[in-house]
XYZ file of C-alpha atoms in Angstrom:
554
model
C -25.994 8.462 85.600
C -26.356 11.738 84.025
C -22.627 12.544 84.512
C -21.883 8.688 82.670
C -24.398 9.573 80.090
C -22.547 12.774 78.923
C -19.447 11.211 79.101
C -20.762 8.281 76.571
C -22.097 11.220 74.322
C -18.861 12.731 74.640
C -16.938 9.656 73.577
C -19.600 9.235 70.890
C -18.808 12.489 69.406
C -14.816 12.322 69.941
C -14.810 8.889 67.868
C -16.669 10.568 64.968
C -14.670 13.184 64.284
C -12.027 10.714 64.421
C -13.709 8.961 62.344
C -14.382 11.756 59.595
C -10.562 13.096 59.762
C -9.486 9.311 59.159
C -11.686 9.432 56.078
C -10.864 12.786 55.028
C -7.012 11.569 55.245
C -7.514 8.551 53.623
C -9.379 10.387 50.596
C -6.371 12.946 50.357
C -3.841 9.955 50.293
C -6.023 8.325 47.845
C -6.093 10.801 45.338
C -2.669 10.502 44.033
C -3.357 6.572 42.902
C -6.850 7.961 41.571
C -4.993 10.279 39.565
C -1.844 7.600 38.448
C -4.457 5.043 37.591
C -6.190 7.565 36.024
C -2.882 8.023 34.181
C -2.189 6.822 30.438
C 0.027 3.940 30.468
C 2.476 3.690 28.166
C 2.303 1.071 25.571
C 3.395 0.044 21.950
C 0.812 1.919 20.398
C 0.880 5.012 22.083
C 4.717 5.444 20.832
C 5.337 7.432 17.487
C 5.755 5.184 14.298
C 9.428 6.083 14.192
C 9.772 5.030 17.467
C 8.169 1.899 17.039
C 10.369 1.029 13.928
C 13.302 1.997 15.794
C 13.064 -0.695 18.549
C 11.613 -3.374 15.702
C 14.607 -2.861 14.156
C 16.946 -3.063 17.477
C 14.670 -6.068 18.637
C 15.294 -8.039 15.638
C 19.487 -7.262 15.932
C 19.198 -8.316 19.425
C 17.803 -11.462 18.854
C 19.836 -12.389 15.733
C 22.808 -11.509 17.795
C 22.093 -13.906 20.435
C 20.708 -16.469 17.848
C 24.009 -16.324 16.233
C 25.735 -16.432 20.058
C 23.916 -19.365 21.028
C 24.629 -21.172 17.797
C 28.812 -20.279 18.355
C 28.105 -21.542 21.814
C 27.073 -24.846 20.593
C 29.475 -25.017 18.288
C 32.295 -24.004 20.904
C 31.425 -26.332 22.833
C 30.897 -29.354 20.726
C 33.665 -29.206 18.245
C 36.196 -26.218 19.823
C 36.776 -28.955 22.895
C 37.526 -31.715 20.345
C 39.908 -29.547 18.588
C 41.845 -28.943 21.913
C 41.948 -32.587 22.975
C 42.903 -33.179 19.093
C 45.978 -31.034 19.771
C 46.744 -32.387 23.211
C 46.546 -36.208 21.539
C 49.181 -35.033 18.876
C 51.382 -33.692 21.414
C 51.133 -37.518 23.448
C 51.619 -39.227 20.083
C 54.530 -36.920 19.284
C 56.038 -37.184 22.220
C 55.884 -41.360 22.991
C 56.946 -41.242 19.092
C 60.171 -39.765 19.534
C 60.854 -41.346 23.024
C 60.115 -45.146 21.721
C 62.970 -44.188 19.044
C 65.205 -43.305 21.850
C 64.099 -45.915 23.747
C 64.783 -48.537 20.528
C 68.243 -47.542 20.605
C 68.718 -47.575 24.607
C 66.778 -50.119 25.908
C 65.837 -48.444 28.496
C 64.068 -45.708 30.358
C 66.673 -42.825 31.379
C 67.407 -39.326 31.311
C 68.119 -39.147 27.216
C 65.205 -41.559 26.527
C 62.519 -39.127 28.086
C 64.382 -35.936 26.793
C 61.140 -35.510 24.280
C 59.109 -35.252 26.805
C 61.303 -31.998 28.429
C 61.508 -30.431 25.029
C 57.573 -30.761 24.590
C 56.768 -29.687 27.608
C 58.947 -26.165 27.263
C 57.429 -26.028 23.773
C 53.780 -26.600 24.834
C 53.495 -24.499 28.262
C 50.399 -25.176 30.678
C 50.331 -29.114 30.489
C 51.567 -31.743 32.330
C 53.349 -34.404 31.128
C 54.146 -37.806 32.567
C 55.666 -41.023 31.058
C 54.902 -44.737 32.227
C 57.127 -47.218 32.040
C 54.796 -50.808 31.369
C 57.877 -52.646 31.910
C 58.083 -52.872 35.869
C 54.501 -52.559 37.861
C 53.007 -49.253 38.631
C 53.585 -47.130 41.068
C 53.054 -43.724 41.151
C 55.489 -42.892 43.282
C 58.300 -44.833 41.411
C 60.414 -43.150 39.413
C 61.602 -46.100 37.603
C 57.564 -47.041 37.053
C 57.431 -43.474 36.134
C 60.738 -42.248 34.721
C 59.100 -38.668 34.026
C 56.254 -36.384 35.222
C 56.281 -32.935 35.270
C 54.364 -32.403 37.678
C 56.033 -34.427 40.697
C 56.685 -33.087 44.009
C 60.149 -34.908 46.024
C 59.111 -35.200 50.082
C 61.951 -34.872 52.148
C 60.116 -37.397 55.242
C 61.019 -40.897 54.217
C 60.715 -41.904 57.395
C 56.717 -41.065 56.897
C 56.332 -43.360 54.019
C 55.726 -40.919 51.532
C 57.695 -40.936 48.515
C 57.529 -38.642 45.870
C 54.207 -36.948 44.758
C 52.663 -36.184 41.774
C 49.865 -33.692 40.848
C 48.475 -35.506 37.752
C 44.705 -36.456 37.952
C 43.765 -39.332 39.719
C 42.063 -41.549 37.831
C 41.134 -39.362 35.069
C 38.471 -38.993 32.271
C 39.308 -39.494 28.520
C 38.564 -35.371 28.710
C 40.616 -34.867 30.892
C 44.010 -36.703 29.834
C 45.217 -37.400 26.498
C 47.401 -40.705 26.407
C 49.853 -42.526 23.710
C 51.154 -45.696 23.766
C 54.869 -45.726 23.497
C 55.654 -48.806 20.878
C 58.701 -50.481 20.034
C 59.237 -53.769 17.571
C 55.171 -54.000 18.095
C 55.516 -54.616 22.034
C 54.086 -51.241 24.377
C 56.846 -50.623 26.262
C 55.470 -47.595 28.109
C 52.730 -44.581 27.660
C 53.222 -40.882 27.591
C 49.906 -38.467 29.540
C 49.875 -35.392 28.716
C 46.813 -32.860 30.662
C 46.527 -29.517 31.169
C 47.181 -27.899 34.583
C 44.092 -26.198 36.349
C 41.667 -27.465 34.362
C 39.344 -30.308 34.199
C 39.509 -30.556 30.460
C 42.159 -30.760 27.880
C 41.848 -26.671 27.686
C 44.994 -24.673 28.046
C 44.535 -20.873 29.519
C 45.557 -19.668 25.929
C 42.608 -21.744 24.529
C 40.220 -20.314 27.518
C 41.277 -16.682 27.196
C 40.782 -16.928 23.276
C 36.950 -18.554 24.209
C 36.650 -15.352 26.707
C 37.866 -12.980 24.166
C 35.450 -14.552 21.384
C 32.567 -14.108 23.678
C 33.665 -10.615 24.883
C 33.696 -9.733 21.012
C 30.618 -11.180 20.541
C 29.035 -9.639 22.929
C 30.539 -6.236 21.666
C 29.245 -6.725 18.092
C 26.111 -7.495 19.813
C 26.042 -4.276 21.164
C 26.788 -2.395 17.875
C 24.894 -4.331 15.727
C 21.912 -2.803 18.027
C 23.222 0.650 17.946
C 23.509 0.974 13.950
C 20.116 -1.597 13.823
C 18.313 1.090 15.743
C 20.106 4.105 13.726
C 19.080 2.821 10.472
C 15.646 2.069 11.892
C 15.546 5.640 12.756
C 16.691 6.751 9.507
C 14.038 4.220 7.492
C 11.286 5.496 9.909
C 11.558 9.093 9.249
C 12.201 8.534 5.639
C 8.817 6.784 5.521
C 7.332 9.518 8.039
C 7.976 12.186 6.106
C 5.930 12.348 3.495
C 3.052 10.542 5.051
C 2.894 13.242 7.096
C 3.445 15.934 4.263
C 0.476 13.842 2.993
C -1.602 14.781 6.743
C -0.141 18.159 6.744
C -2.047 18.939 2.645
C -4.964 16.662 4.192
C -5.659 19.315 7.361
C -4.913 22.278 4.915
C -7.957 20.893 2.261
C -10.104 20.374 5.456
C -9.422 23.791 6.121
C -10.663 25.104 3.071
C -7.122 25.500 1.006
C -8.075 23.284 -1.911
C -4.638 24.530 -3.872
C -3.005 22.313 -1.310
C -0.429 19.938 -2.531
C 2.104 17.122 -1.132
C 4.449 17.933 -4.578
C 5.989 14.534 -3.767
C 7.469 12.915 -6.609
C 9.366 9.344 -6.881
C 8.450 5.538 -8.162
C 7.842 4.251 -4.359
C 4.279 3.085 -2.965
C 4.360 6.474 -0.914
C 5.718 8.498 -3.807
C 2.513 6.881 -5.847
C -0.065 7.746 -3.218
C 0.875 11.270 -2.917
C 0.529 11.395 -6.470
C -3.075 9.988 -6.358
C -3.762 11.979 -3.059
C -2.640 15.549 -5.477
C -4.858 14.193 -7.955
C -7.894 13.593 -5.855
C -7.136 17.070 -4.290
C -6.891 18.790 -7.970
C -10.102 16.463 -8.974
C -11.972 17.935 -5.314
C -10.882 21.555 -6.809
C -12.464 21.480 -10.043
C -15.421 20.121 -8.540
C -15.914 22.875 -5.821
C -15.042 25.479 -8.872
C -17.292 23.579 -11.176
C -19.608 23.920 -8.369
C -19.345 27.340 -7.758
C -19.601 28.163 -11.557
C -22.873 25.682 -11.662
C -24.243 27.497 -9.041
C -23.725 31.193 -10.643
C -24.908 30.024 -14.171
C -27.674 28.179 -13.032
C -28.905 31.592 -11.046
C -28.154 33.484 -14.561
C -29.849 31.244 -16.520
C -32.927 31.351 -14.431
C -32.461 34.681 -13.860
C -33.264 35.829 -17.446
C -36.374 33.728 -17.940
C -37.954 34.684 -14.520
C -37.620 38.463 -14.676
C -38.915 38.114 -18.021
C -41.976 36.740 -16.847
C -41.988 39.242 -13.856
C -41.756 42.300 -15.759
C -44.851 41.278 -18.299
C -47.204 40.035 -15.665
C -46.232 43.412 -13.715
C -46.714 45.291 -17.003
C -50.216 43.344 -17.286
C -51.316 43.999 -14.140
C -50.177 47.670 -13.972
C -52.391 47.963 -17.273
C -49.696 48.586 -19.494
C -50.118 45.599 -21.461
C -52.987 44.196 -21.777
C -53.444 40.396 -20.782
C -53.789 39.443 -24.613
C -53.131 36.131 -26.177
C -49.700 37.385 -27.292
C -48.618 38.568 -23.666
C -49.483 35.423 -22.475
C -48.038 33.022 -25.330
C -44.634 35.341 -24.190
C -45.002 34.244 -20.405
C -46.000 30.433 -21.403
C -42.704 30.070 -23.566
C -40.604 31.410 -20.673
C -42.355 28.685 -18.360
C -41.403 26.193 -20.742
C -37.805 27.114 -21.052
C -37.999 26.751 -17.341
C -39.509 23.939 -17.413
C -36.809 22.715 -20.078
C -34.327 23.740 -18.112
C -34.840 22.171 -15.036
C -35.283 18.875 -16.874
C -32.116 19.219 -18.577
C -30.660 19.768 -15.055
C -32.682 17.124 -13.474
C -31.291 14.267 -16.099
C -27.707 15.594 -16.175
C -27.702 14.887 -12.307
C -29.145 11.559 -12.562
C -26.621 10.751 -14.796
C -23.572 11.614 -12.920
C -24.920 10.289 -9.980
C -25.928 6.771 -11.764
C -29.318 6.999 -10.249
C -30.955 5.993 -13.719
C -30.712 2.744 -14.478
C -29.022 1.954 -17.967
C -30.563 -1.500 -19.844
C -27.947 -3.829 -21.049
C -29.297 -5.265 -23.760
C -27.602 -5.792 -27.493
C -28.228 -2.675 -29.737
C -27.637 -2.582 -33.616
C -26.662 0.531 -34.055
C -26.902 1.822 -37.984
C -30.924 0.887 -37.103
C -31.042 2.728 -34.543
C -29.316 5.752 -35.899
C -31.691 5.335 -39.313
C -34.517 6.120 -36.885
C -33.220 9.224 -35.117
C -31.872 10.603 -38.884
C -35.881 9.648 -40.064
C -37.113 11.698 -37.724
C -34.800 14.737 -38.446
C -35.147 14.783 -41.634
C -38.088 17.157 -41.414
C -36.151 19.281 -38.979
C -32.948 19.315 -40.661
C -34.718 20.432 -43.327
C -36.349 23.207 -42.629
C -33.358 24.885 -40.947
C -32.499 25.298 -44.529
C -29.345 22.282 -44.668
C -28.941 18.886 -45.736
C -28.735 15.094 -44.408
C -26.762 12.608 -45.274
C -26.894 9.073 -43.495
C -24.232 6.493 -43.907
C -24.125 3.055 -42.127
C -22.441 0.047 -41.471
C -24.283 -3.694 -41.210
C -24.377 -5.417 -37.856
C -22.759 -2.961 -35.620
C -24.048 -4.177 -32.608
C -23.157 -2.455 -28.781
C -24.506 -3.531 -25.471
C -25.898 -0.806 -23.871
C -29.184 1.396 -23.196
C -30.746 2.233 -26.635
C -32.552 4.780 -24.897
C -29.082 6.957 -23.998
C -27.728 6.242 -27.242
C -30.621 7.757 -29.363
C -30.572 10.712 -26.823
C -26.923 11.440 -27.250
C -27.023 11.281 -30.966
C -30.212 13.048 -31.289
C -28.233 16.131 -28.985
C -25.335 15.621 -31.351
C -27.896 16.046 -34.621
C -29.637 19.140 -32.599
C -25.963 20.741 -31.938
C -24.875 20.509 -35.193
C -28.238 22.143 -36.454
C -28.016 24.798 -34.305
C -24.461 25.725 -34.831
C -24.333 25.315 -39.175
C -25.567 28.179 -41.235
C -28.188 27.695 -43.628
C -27.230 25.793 -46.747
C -25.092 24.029 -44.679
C -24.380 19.818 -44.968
C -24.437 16.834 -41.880
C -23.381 13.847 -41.915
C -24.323 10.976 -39.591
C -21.933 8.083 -40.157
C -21.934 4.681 -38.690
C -18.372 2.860 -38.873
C -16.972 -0.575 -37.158
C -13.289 -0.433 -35.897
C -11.640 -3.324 -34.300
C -12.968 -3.147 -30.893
C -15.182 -0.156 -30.852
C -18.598 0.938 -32.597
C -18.200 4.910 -33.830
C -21.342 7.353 -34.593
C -19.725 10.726 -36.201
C -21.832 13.670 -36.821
C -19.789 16.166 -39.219
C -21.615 19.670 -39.856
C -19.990 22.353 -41.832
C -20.742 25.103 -38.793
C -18.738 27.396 -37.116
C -16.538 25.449 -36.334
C -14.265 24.513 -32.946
C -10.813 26.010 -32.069
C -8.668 23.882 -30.078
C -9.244 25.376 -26.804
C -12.919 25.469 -27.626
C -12.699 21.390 -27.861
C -11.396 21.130 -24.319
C -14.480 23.068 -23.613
C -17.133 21.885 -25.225
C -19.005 19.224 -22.753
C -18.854 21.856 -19.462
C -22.441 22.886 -18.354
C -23.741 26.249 -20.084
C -20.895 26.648 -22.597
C -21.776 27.610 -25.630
C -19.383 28.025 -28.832
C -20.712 31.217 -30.309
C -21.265 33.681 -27.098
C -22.592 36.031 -29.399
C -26.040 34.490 -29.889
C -28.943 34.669 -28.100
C -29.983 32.058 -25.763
C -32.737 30.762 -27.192
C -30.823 30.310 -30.492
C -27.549 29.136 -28.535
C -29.877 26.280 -26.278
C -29.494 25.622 -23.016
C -25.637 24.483 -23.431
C -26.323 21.361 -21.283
C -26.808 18.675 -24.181
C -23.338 17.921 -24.939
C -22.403 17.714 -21.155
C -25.359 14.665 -20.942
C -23.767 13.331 -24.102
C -20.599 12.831 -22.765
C -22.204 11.768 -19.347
C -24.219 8.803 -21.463
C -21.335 7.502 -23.409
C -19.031 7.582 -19.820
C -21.628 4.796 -18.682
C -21.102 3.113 -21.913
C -17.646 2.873 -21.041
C -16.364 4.333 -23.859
C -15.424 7.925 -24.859
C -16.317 11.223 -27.443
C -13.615 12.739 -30.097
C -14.156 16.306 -30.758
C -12.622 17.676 -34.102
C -12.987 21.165 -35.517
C -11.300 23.962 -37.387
C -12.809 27.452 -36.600
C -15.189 28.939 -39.732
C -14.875 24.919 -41.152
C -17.322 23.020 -39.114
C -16.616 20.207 -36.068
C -17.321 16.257 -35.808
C -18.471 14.733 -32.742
C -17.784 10.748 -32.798
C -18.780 8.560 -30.183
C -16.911 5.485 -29.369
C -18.402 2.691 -27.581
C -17.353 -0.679 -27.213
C -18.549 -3.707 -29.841
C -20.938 -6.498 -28.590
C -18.791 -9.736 -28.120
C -20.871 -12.448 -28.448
C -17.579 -14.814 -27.222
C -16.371 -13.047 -24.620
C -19.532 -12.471 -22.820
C -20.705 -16.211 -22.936
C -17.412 -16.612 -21.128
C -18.609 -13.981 -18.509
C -21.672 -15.750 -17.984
C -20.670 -19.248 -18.153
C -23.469 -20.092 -20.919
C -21.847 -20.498 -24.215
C -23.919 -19.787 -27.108
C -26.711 -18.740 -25.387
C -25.758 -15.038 -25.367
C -24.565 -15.201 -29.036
C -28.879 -16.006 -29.756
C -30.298 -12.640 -28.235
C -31.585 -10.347 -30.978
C -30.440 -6.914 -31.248
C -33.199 -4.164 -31.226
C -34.029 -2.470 -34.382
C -36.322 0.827 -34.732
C -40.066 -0.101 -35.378
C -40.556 2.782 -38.089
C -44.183 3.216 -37.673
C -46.299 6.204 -36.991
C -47.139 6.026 -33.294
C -42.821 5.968 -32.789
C -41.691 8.735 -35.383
C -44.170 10.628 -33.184
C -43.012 9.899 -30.097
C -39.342 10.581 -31.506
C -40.433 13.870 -32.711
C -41.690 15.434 -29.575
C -38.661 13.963 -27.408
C -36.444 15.716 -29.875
C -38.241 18.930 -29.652
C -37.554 19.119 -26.184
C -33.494 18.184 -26.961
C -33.144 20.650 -29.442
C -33.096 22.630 -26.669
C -30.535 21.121 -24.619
């Protein structure tokens, strides 16, 4: 028992370690399907785009090519045939023709009557021709039933029975023999058959080896029509590669951090157009990051001066070198405030680009709205020592934000201030055109050179560098100007002549009564709204004046 128990065990043991190599084989021999099914498969989009246009292109010649095949085919085989048994019915008509005029002037059926039949048959080679004499009853075998057939065999046994043979087609098919009746003074006096040896239709080997060669040719254009498909294909693909990957090539370069980056591809194409736009949105990405940059120092500058201002009096104060007088402290308050003005300016610029203040569409006249902003800087206008002159137009009316518009003019009026000596002139003007509302302010200033016009609405430029800052403002004013008119869709014409003063005209589009009661459907209703006018009362000249103390800065 014990012996038998060990010997169980021993099995036992033998059988698992069987067992585990089995597995540990089967898990080795597994692993190379693991890995091939882990394997990509190849498919149509995992080949290149050249590739892909390459077979499209030798696809679509392979299966014209065997459209056009299986159309000859058709054709072959419907009307090719019929030509071939045309040809093979001439040669029967031809043939009992010219025998039933020999036989007219023999009467009979001999060696000189069926002569036509000979000389057609050495003309024509590859048929068979026999000719039937109606006149006595049929017999194959007969040669006076059937005084001619090419295609009899004599047999030497007439003791057997057998007479002579022929190898014509027993009882054949319309397609397979061609037959004329030979006719003389209206009565058939016999028949000419005419068939072509080897074959079961009226097809000579000539006609069969010109079908082969058709097909062979076929086949062979086939073939080429494939090859130069699949080159041009080639040549199309890369040519439309190319630059769409010159394109990827300038779009990893930006991502980089190369924003000079170009594709420099040029051309009238779709391709040609978006590498255009893609240079432009590079050269637009640029300016921004150097705009950035720049935005970034001059902000620090400009904050720069006010703060250590304020940190080098308070310091002072509280070392005890000043002392914290009403005077110190009206110095540290107007610092605050230019930062305070500062940041605002800042803080509304950004809203504008970014569109995050909502602009009011509503129907503006405009000469009464610029009567109120001139009303209200008349005071301020004069006593910078200069003049004011207003000049409007009736019923100019704009759909827009009055709001914006009275900001951007009042920044215009505050510019012009700033920049025009005293005893100086301004002049606000409000003009119609055609299509578009214009507000001009003209100073007699310092004037604008050129290049100082292409300047004039970036952040923190200012014309004369030589003043002080808090004489030059905050140079942010015009930049919002030009921001606030952008949302008006329209634009702003800058004019100047150094030492001779500048004019800064805003265009915006009229109000069209028309054309926006087409927009919304409602004719008439939109021609009824009433355009908004400055209230010239107290409580608003007020208001006016303390919002434009705060632009004057800007």
């Amino acid at each position: 028992m014990m012996m038998s128990s060990r010997s169980d065990a021993a099995k036992r043991a033998a059988s698992a370690v069987s067992e585990k190599k089995t597995a540990e084989k089967g898990g080795k021999e597994g692993k190379p399907e693991d890995a091939g099914a882990r394997r990509k498969k190849i498919g149509w989009s995992s080949l290149s785009y050249t590739a892909r246009v390459t077979l499209a292109f030798a696809l679509i010649a392979a299966m014209t090519a065997l459209v056009a095949i299986g159309v000859v085919s058709f054709v072959w085989e419907q009307h090719f045939q019929t030509y071939t048994r045309d040809n093979m019915e001439s040669v029967a008509t031809i043939t009992a023709e010219q025998i039933a005029d020999r036989y007219e002037e023999s009467g009979r059926f001999d060696g000189e009557t069926v002569l036509p039949a000979r000389t057609m048959l050495a003309m024509t080679p590859g048929i068979g021709i026999r000719v039937v004499n109606n006149t006595v009853p049929y017999d194959a075998d007969s040669t006076t039933s059937v005084p001619f057939d090419s295609t009899r065999i004599a047999s030497k046994s007439s003791q057997s029975g057998l007479g002579n043979t022929s190898l014509a087609p027993k009882n054949p098919s319309p397609d397979q023999m061609a037959t004329a009746t030979i006719e003389v003074d209206g009565q058939a006096v016999g028949s000419v058959n005419v068939w072509v040896l080897g074959s079961d239709t009226l097809l000579r080997s000539a006609d069969e080896e010109f079908r082969n060669n058709s097909y062979q040719a076929m086949a062979i254009a086939t073939v080429v029509a494939i090859v130069l498909a699949s080159c041009c294909g080639f040549l199309f693909a890369r040519g439309l590669v190319n630059p769409i990957n010159r394109i990827t090539k300038t779009a990893k370069e930006i991502k980089e951090g190369n924003l000079s980056a170009r594709t420099e591809l040029r051309g009238d194409d779709e391709i040609a157009e978006l590498g255009k736009t893609f240079d432009e949105m590079a050269e637009s990405v640029e300016k921004d990051r150097e705009l950035e940059r720049r935005l970034t120092t001059d902000v620090a500058h400009e904050l720069r001066t006010p703060l250590m201002a304020i940190q080098s009096t308070v310091e002072a104060m509280v070392d005890g070198v000043f002392e914290a007088d009403q005077e110190r402290l009206e110095t540290v308050n107007s610092e605050v405030q230019r930062l305070g003005r500062l940041v605002s300016a800042l803080l509304s610029l950004s809203r504008l680009e970014n569109r995050s203040t909502p602009m009011k569409e509503e129907v503006v006249d405009v000469g009464e709205l610029i009567s109120s902003i001139v009303a209200t800087h008349e005071a301020f206008v004069a006593d910078s020592g200069l003049t004011l002159t207003y000049e409007m137009e009736k019923n100019v009316l704009v759909k827009g934000d009055a709001d914006m518009i009275r900001q951007a003019t009042a920044n215009l009026i505050s510019n012009a201030v700033r920049y025009t000596p005293e005893g100086g002139h301004i002049t606000v003007k409000v003009s119609r055109g055609d299509i578009m509302a214009a507000i001009s302010v003209r100073d007699t200033g310092i004037g604008l050179t050129p290049e100082e016009c292409k300047m004039v609405f970036s952040r923190f430029w200012r014309a004369d560098a030589g003043r002080a800052r808090a004489s030059g403002g905050l140079g942010i004013g015009l930049a919002v100007v030009k921001e606030i008119v952008d949302r008006h869709r329209g634009w702003v014409q800058v004019e100047g002549k150094k030492d001779e003063g500048a004019c800064f005209t805003i265009h915006i589009p009229l109000f069209d009564p028309e054309a926006e009661a087409r927009q919304n459907g409602k004719p008439g209703r939109t021609g009824r709204q009433k355009p908004i006018k400055a209230k010239e009362n107290k409580s608003k000249k007020s208001r006016d004046r303390r919002r434009d103390s705060h632009e004057h800065e800007g």
